[in-house]
Amino acid sequence: MKVLLIGSGGREHAIAWKLSKSNKVKKIFCAPGNGGTYKNDKCENVDLNGIDSFLKFALENNIDITIVGPEAPLVEGIVDKFKENGLKIFGPSKKAALLEGSKAFAKNFMKKYGVKTAEYEVFEEKEKAISYLEKCNYPVVIKADGLAAGKGVSICETYSEAEKVVYNYMISDVFKGAGKKIVIEEYLDGVEASILSITDGNTIIPFISCMDHKPIYEGNEGPNTGGMGTIAPNPHCNDEVLKEFEEVILKPTLKGIMEENLDYIGIIFFGLMICKKGVYLLEYNVRMGDPETQAVLPLMKNDLCELIFSALDKKLKTYEIDWEDKYSCCVIAASGGYPEKYETGFEITNIDSIKNLLFIAGANYKQEKLVTTGGRVLAITSVKNTLHEAIKSTYEDIKRVNFKNMYYRKDIGDN
């Protein structure tokens, strides 16, 4: 079959890599793709941008299934539009995508269906938010309501810090509209975990757990990024934690999806905080995480295309996902200066020396040279029998590759 895969990041390269292993897949059109998908087996990059161009291409090329990588097209309603035109597409409806597209919608959904989450308040006026902050216990968490590329969350230690964040979000509008409405949330002290899952609207099957490392610097210091590395499975997600997650988060979420008729067939990502007082839900994502995907898919034994069609056919209740009894470690190499200002256009060298899996994100081929085009440039993932071996092997590889101003965290998997 012919697949249209929307997106251009490391997540999309990992999805394309996994799909290419399926004997059910003949061709993968990556829109727009990147330097990784350009070289990947069965893949062809196509220069498309926007829902209308994706739709036109799918119709004209008899695409059998469209898979949406990033959140923005889902929030914009690509799934509804494709279905209206009789096309198969994997992802949640526009209404369901609000679980990621609006933090306020998501928190209200959690509250309504008894999903265990932090206390919160929603604000659309700066003065009311500032007044609330004067009475808060610190630290406190401030979230932009809309999409902010994984960067719209600030942990504020003091009132003055929180006041500045509110001003940046609501007045300076650093997220171009996404922070005009904010959520102020109780701070939870614990260990984060990410659990990607797949749903057909009636069943949710969780994937293997993983641990993302979002801040730019070692020791989880500095501003949040889209993610600087991941390990899987998450060592903190023991049987007790996973059982509590299922009871207080997964089951009530599924109940809400069904009762609200959200038309949700796709990926649902649970961002968790494991605390002394239990497991809490921090956020939903309505697509695969990046770089979680690069760590999780290499551990999946199943045919990804087959799994997706089981969801589309609403047959997940009888489906079982098998996982390698191994560990993975994924480390991101980024452009120096990311997530703030950074330069691009630098050639990436020595990639042929990499022994593990290489997933390209912000890089493309120009005159047969792979050059940097984005903040997060590439990911290296190793799969080994122990976590220690996986971490060691990934770092041995990342030292082999090189580009000007290359930066990566040296402590992925240490915390």
Coordinates of C-alpha atoms in Angstrom, one line a residue, residues 19 29 45 58 84 88 102 118-119 127 170 173 187 208 221 228 233 241 255 280 283 289 300 340 367 378 402 405:
L19 CA 6.8 1.5 8.4
F29 CA 5.5 9.7 0.7
N45 CA 10.0 13.3 0.1
A58 CA -3.7 11.9 -1.3
E84 CA -15.2 14.1 4.6
K88 CA -8.3 6.8 5.5
S102 CA -5.9 23.6 24.6
A118 CA -2.7 18.8 39.8
E119 CA -5.0 21.6 41.1
E127 CA -4.6 41.2 36.2
M170 CA 0.0 37.1 27.8
D173 CA 2.9 37.1 23.3
Y187 CA 3.6 22.2 41.3
I208 CA 6.3 0.7 26.8
E221 CA 18.6 22.9 34.2
M228 CA 16.9 16.3 24.5
P233 CA 11.5 1.6 29.6
V241 CA 3.0 2.7 39.1
K255 CA -14.5 6.9 29.6
Y280 CA -0.7 12.3 38.3
E283 CA -0.7 16.6 30.0
G289 CA 6.3 12.2 21.2
M300 CA 8.3 -2.7 19.2
E340 CA 16.8 30.2 21.6
Q367 CA 24.3 19.1 -3.2
L378 CA 19.6 14.4 14.8
N402 CA 30.1 16.2 14.0
N405 CA 28.3 24.3 17.2

